[in-house]
Amino acid sequence: MTIISLKKQFMQFFNADILQKTAKRTGFIQRNRSVLPEQLVPSLVSALSKGNCHAIADLHRQFNGMCLTEKDNVAYKPFHNQLRKAAFPDFMKQLVQLAIAQFARQQCALLPKKLSCFDDILLQDGSSFHVHKALADVYPSRFKRNPAAIECHMTMSLRTFNPTAMTISADTASERAYLPMALRMNNKLLLADAGYPDFDHFADVERHNGFYIFRGAKSLNPRVVEAKNGKGRVLAKLAGMKLKDITRRTNRSEVLDLKVRRGKQEFRVIRRWFAEEKRFCIWLTNLPLEAYSADDIMAIYRCRCRCRWQVELLFKELKSHTNWKRFATAQKAIVDGLVWASLLALIIRRSTALQIMPSVSLFKAAKNVDVWLLPIFECICHRAWSEITEKLDWAVCYITRNAQKSQQRKSRKDITLDGIFAGLNA
């Protein structure tokens, strides 16, 4: 059933008519030339999946290498001219959105009961990439050493382990402006770190029946309305105090569950004392106390910490495995287009591996794409749909035998995502 489903998805996504219509709608092509979308897209995805492309010439060689005959080969100049078109990023971005809808939503993780009530759990994070210094006016950097850099703001789903949205901006742009839209947060839970808190956005999310857990910054100092310790005991003396006034001398509780007010807005603050590091850690949330204890909030945020490694792996693949950052080009269209093309390659690769085996090691699968994935793309590029079933069958055999997750030591099981889920179910 997996092979039939994957074949259907590949045939739909890489359909020549759909790719050409998308290319024409975005202005990438006006009429058919030597570099056709149905040949360009599979070759870009193949080249960027291998992780050994260091120049646009490598992309060009991959394109020619996947052509059926020597007559179909193109020279470097027309290939480069196609990539430098202003519509190239828009074309790739449209394909990413199609891939998210068609591939990324096909598999869903089994979530614990505490989280299964939400339509989705979203993780927000970002990472910066250095680009050619000639792009400093377009993409200014926060650091003088590297004058040009772009920031990729990504929203990832905990249900599918795949991106649901990504935006590109200058490295100097505020992270808060790229949070998921509040009107789309109905019955969804948003997890993000201390760089993202935006209290106006919190209020909008709550108005649209959404939920959030954010790490709090050290500067946070709301007034306490009601206070309890980690075991649920009411601490009446803390009511009316400012958060920063509650020190270790004021109260010795390791965990505090506080209802606080900031202006007209009320929300929960969970604060924990880490004795070894001698510091407080703060979480902000609007999840109801009746259903979610302080321990639940901290455990759910630990899901984000563990899943953040998945987000970091996404960025690592974009930075290292796809090697797009090494493309020394001052062409903005090429830089933007390759970022989106890299994300497209990543979504298809990860989604294919996860559909083959939900418990797959994505790291192991990504390291050997030339063995199990590139033969599939060769069939797609040659429109050899009758042969793709055999290649998918081989991919299933290879992934199930060679890309299983390594057995975790007992001491580490509790900090894995499966261990955290088991704790939430306990």
C-alpha positions as MATLAB code, in Angstrom:
seq = 'MTIISLKKQFMQFFNADILQKTAKRTGFIQRNRSVLPEQLVPSLVSALSKGNCHAIADLHRQFNGMCLTEKDNVAYKPFHNQLRKAAFPDFMKQLVQLAIAQFARQQCALLPKKLSCFDDILLQDGSSFHVHKALADVYPSRFKRNPAAIECHMTMSLRTFNPTAMTISADTASERAYLPMALRMNNKLLLADAGYPDFDHFADVERHNGFYIFRGAKSLNPRVVEAKNGKGRVLAKLAGMKLKDITRRTNRSEVLDLKVRRGKQEFRVIRRWFAEEKRFCIWLTNLPLEAYSADDIMAIYRCRCRCRWQVELLFKELKSHTNWKRFATAQKAIVDGLVWASLLALIIRRSTALQIMPSVSLFKAAKNVDVWLLPIFECICHRAWSEITEKLDWAVCYITRNAQKSQQRKSRKDITLDGIFAGLNA';
ca = [
       0.000    0.000    0.000;
       2.921    2.360    0.774;
       4.426    1.842   -2.696;
       1.094    2.504   -4.445;
       0.499    5.632   -2.348;
       4.010    6.998   -2.959;
       3.827    6.296   -6.683;
       0.529    8.175   -6.871;
       1.995   11.139   -4.976;
       5.071   11.309   -7.221;
       2.978   11.056  -10.370;
       0.696   13.863   -9.196;
       3.421   16.212   -7.982;
       5.817   15.744  -10.912;
       3.069   15.775  -13.522;
       4.442   17.657  -16.550;
       1.220   19.614  -17.171;
       0.969   20.738  -13.523;
       4.627   21.811  -13.410;
       4.296   23.758  -16.661;
       1.072   25.457  -15.552;
       2.673   26.427  -12.224;
       5.749   27.753  -14.031;
       3.618   29.825  -16.424;
       1.359   31.093  -13.627;
       4.377   32.377  -11.674;
       5.996   33.825  -14.814;
       8.954   31.423  -14.717;
       8.338   30.419  -18.341;
       6.292   31.957  -21.129;
       6.886   29.233  -23.699;
       8.704   25.887  -23.751;
      12.453   26.171  -24.113;
      15.348   23.727  -23.762;
      15.115   23.778  -19.934;
      11.654   22.403  -19.186;
      10.155   22.453  -15.662;
       9.490   18.696  -15.693;
      13.237   18.154  -16.249;
      14.568   21.007  -14.106;
      12.642   20.253  -10.899;
      13.632   16.547  -10.522;
      17.253   17.371  -11.371;
      17.396   20.192   -8.779;
      15.804   18.000   -6.106;
      18.263   15.194   -6.945;
      21.321   17.449   -6.910;
      20.359   19.212   -3.685;
      19.524   15.915   -1.972;
      23.020   14.493   -2.510;
      24.763   17.139   -0.412;
      27.885   17.371   -2.591;
      26.935   20.286   -4.852;
      29.218   23.278   -4.367;
      28.460   25.350   -7.456;
      25.770   26.063  -10.012;
      27.931   24.074  -12.441;
      27.185   20.996  -10.324;
      23.465   21.615  -10.762;
      24.052   22.001  -14.478;
      25.963   18.719  -14.688;
      23.209   16.941  -12.746;
      20.610   18.298  -15.176;
      22.559   17.058  -18.203;
      23.314   13.744  -16.489;
      19.618   13.014  -16.060;
      18.760   13.739  -19.707;
      17.838   10.695  -21.794;
      19.966   11.636  -24.828;
      22.896   13.914  -25.563;
      20.597   16.046  -27.735;
      18.647   17.033  -24.626;
      21.759   18.489  -22.950;
      21.959   22.273  -22.578;
      24.902   24.639  -22.299;
      25.766   26.319  -19.012;
      24.678   29.833  -20.063;
      20.991   29.090  -20.846;
      20.799   26.947  -17.696;
      22.189   29.795  -15.576;
      19.880   32.310  -17.263;
      16.894   30.166  -16.327;
      17.893   30.152  -12.649;
      18.532   33.891  -12.500;
      14.988   34.764  -13.558;
      13.135   36.900  -11.016;
      10.265   34.390  -11.031;
      12.491   31.421  -10.105;
      11.998   31.865   -6.297;
       8.218   32.241   -6.736;
       8.092   29.045   -8.794;
      10.068   27.105   -6.165;
       7.980   28.575   -3.340;
       4.765   27.450   -5.039;
       6.187   23.944   -5.382;
       7.146   23.904   -1.685;
       3.556   24.752   -0.754;
       2.289   21.974   -3.035;
       4.784   19.528   -1.525;
       3.686   20.387    2.023;
       0.063   19.751    1.052;
       0.771   16.575   -0.897;
       3.686   14.904    0.908;
       4.101   16.336    4.406;
       0.511   15.772    5.515;
       0.374   12.123    4.513;
       1.869   10.836    7.772;
       0.823   11.707   11.338;
       2.645   10.853   14.553;
       0.805    9.190   17.423;
       0.674   11.895   20.101;
       0.049   11.419   23.851;
      -3.442   12.052   25.215;
      -2.421   15.448   26.610;
      -1.598   16.612   23.065;
      -3.955   14.584   20.879;
      -6.805   17.010   21.638;
      -5.074   19.687   19.524;
      -5.451   19.834   15.756;
      -1.695   20.418   15.543;
       1.330   21.330   17.650;
       3.518   23.909   15.920;
       7.169   24.658   16.638;
       8.596   28.013   15.610;
      12.307   28.580   15.073;
      14.761   30.352   12.810;
      18.318   30.196   11.562;
      20.574   32.574    9.655;
      22.682   31.866    6.577;
      25.600   33.900    5.292;
      25.349   34.858    1.619;
      27.481   36.762   -0.880;
      28.619   40.127    0.493;
      27.283   41.868   -2.623;
      23.779   41.206   -1.232;
      24.428   43.266    1.919;
      21.983   45.983    0.817;
      19.207   43.440    0.291;
      20.004   41.107    3.205;
      21.944   43.079    5.866;
      23.507   41.001    8.629;
      23.565   41.594   12.379;
      27.338   41.065   12.405;
      30.017   43.146   10.718;
      32.233   40.160   10.001;
      29.695   38.810    7.506;
      27.883   41.811    5.998;
      25.153   39.807    4.244;
      22.926   37.110    5.733;
      19.381   35.854    5.433;
      17.131   34.507    8.172;
      14.862   31.532    7.528;
      11.807   31.487    9.821;
      10.314   28.007    9.914;
       7.133   26.561   11.418;
       7.272   22.802   11.937;
       4.462   20.383   12.792;
       4.940   17.908   15.630;
       2.332   15.663   14.000;
       4.116   15.280   10.660;
       7.730   16.192   11.575;
       7.774   18.392    8.494;
       7.703   22.142    7.834;
       4.292   23.737    7.424;
       5.583   27.198    6.480;
       8.818   29.053    5.880;
       9.665   32.688    5.249;
      12.921   34.324    4.144;
      13.966   37.727    5.463;
      17.043   39.820    6.206;
      19.027   38.670    9.230;
      18.192   41.963   10.957;
      14.400   41.455   10.720;
      12.432   40.863   13.908;
      11.580   37.217   14.595;
       8.206   38.101   16.080;
       6.832   39.318   12.758;
       6.998   35.773   11.351;
       4.962   33.892   13.955;
       2.012   31.839   12.593;
      -1.066   33.954   11.925;
      -3.388   34.036   14.949;
      -6.526   33.448   12.867;
      -5.109   30.053   11.817;
      -4.355   28.951   15.378;
      -7.807   27.624   16.271;
      -7.306   24.576   18.561;
      -3.563   24.533   17.832;
      -0.663   24.753   20.275;
       2.349   26.953   19.489;
       5.757   26.314   21.091;
       8.598   28.836   20.739;
      11.669   30.080   22.577;
      12.473   33.313   24.392;
      13.168   35.306   21.233;
       9.546   35.210   20.073;
       7.227   36.376   22.920;
       4.775   38.983   21.610;
       1.967   39.752   24.056;
      -0.255   41.291   21.385;
       0.112   38.086   19.402;
      -0.690   36.066   22.542;
      -3.958   37.980   22.913;
      -4.834   37.403   19.233;
      -4.081   33.671   19.512;
      -6.312   33.409   22.579;
      -9.142   35.278   20.818;
      -8.977   32.699   18.027;
      -9.139   29.787   20.513;
      -5.449   28.952   20.155;
      -2.869   28.017   22.789;
       0.810   28.715   23.377;
       3.839   27.839   25.503;
       6.804   30.204   25.256;
      10.051   30.509   27.134;
      10.012   33.700   29.176;
      12.775   36.294   29.099;
      14.656   37.475   32.213;
      13.108   40.931   31.827;
       9.574   39.589   32.377;
       8.079   41.133   35.542;
       4.245   40.875   35.696;
       2.202   41.091   38.892;
       1.131   37.840   40.560;
      -2.641   37.362   40.935;
      -2.610   33.828   42.333;
       0.272   31.524   43.275;
       0.675   27.788   43.824;
       3.678   25.545   44.199;
       4.388   22.585   41.950;
       2.176   20.304   44.058;
      -0.845   22.615   43.823;
      -0.621   24.171   47.308;
      -1.864   27.790   47.404;
       0.786   30.359   48.380;
      -1.345   33.327   49.471;
       1.639   35.484   50.561;
       2.895   35.758   46.963;
      -0.335   37.283   45.604;
       0.152   40.915   44.629;
       3.959   40.656   44.364;
       6.005   41.344   41.257;
       7.615   38.264   39.698;
      11.176   39.538   40.211;
      10.461   40.185   43.891;
       9.899   36.455   44.442;
      13.450   35.275   45.128;
      14.866   32.162   46.772;
      14.741   34.033   50.081;
      11.090   34.937   49.569;
       9.975   31.426   48.656;
      11.904   28.136   48.591;
       9.558   26.222   46.281;
      11.415   24.629   43.390;
       8.415   25.034   41.046;
       5.885   27.874   41.070;
       2.630   27.905   39.093;
       1.531   31.532   38.901;
      -1.468   33.328   37.466;
      -0.160   36.778   36.527;
      -1.407   40.027   35.037;
       0.438   42.263   32.585;
      -1.662   45.323   31.830;
      -5.123   43.941   31.064;
      -3.812   40.552   30.010;
      -3.738   37.496   32.289;
      -1.802   34.265   31.671;
       0.092   31.541   33.496;
       3.779   31.639   34.377;
       5.602   28.450   35.360;
       8.903   29.138   37.089;
      11.444   26.506   38.087;
      14.684   26.851   40.048;
      17.673   24.912   38.683;
      19.989   24.488   41.673;
      23.013   23.220   39.727;
      22.932   26.204   37.364;
      21.646   28.611   40.049;
      19.062   30.194   37.795;
      15.321   30.384   37.186;
      13.656   29.144   34.017;
      10.299   30.641   33.017;
       7.511   29.453   30.723;
       4.427   31.432   29.635;
       1.201   29.679   28.678;
      -2.571   30.027   28.459;
      -3.256   26.306   28.889;
      -5.872   25.736   31.637;
      -4.596   24.748   35.086;
      -7.403   22.205   35.499;
      -6.109   20.098   32.578;
      -2.389   20.856   32.536;
      -0.221   20.936   35.662;
       3.096   22.757   35.911;
       4.891   19.439   35.288;
       2.786   18.926   32.147;
       3.746   22.365   30.816;
       7.441   21.696   31.373;
       7.171   18.229   29.810;
       5.356   19.586   26.745;
       8.013   22.235   26.297;
      10.626   19.488   26.548;
       8.919   18.018   23.466;
       9.802   21.251   21.736;
      13.404   20.992   22.964;
      13.683   17.475   21.594;
      11.854   18.380   18.384;
      14.000   21.477   18.072;
      16.743   19.064   17.118;
      14.537   18.049   14.206;
      14.240   21.730   13.244;
      17.996   22.108   13.665;
      18.492   19.054   11.468;
      16.303   20.709    8.849;
      18.497   23.791    8.975;
      21.647   21.680    9.046;
      20.516   19.899    5.899;
      19.757   23.252    4.292;
      23.143   24.624    5.343;
      25.388   21.584    5.015;
      23.781   18.594    3.315;
      22.427   20.673    0.444;
      25.506   22.943    0.470;
      23.487   25.764   -1.064;
      25.255   28.324    1.152;
      28.465   27.635   -0.761;
      27.003   28.855   -4.023;
      29.067   32.003   -4.518;
      26.502   34.054   -6.390;
      25.441   37.657   -6.000;
      22.163   36.997   -7.833;
      19.299   37.438   -5.363;
      16.902   35.359   -7.460;
      19.305   32.407   -7.513;
      19.952   32.603   -3.754;
      16.239   32.763   -2.905;
      15.325   30.098   -5.436;
      17.965   27.667   -4.167;
      16.761   28.101   -0.577;
      13.236   27.129   -1.626;
      14.540   24.340   -3.876;
      16.588   22.982   -0.944;
      13.504   22.993    1.263;
      11.551   21.220   -1.487;
      14.218   18.497   -1.689;
      14.212   18.145    2.076;
      10.396   17.815    2.354;
      10.194   15.168   -0.356;
      13.133   13.196    1.051;
      11.921   13.209    4.660;
       8.270   12.575    3.789;
       9.162    9.637    1.557;
      11.344    8.078    4.269;
       8.697    8.610    6.968;
       5.950    7.061    4.858;
       8.146    4.031    4.185;
       8.952    3.594    7.890;
       7.490    5.992   10.521;
      10.275    5.109   12.981;
      13.031    5.812   10.434;
      16.275    7.530   11.380;
      16.061   10.623    9.184;
      19.805   11.187    9.583;
      20.646    7.737    8.201;
      18.118    8.122    5.405;
      19.587   11.497    4.390;
      23.136   10.152    4.272;
      22.391    7.559    1.566;
      19.923    9.190   -0.820;
      22.049    8.210   -3.814;
      21.234    4.558   -3.021;
      17.470    4.669   -2.461;
      16.074    8.040   -3.641;
      18.014    9.149   -6.736;
      16.949    6.089   -8.811;
      13.338    7.171   -8.195;
      14.071   10.682   -9.486;
      15.781    9.268  -12.564;
      12.567    7.401  -13.411;
      10.568   10.607  -12.803;
      12.860   12.670  -15.011;
      12.676   10.071  -17.801;
       8.873    9.765  -17.306;
       9.424    6.010  -16.836;
       6.426    5.523  -14.559;
       6.277    1.784  -15.261;
       9.734    1.361  -13.674;
       9.153    3.494  -10.598;
       7.329    0.685   -8.726;
      10.513   -1.410   -8.803;
      12.613    1.530   -7.535;
      10.137    2.260   -4.728;
      10.153   -1.405   -3.737;
      13.942   -1.272   -3.481;
      13.716    1.961   -1.435;
      11.334    0.283    1.029;
      13.670   -2.700    1.431;
      16.716   -0.487    1.876;
      15.148    1.933    4.381;
      13.616   -0.789    6.555;
      16.937   -2.626    6.787;
      19.475    0.178    6.892;
      17.815    3.298    8.353;
      16.419    2.119   11.667;
      16.893    4.264   14.760;
      19.735    3.204   17.035;
      18.807    1.646   20.371;
      18.970    4.249   23.150;
      20.695    3.586   26.466;
      18.313    3.267   29.423;
      19.776    6.424   30.946;
      18.781    8.407   27.864;
      15.326    6.970   27.175;
      13.551    9.496   29.396;
      14.928   12.455   27.422;
      13.944   11.087   24.016;
      10.691   12.234   22.427;
       9.147    8.775   22.923;
      10.176    8.886   26.591;
       8.601   12.321   27.056;
       5.386   11.127   25.370;
       5.308    8.107   27.711;
       5.713   10.439   30.688;
       2.793   12.596   29.534;
       0.629    9.491   29.215;
       1.574    8.238   32.686;
];
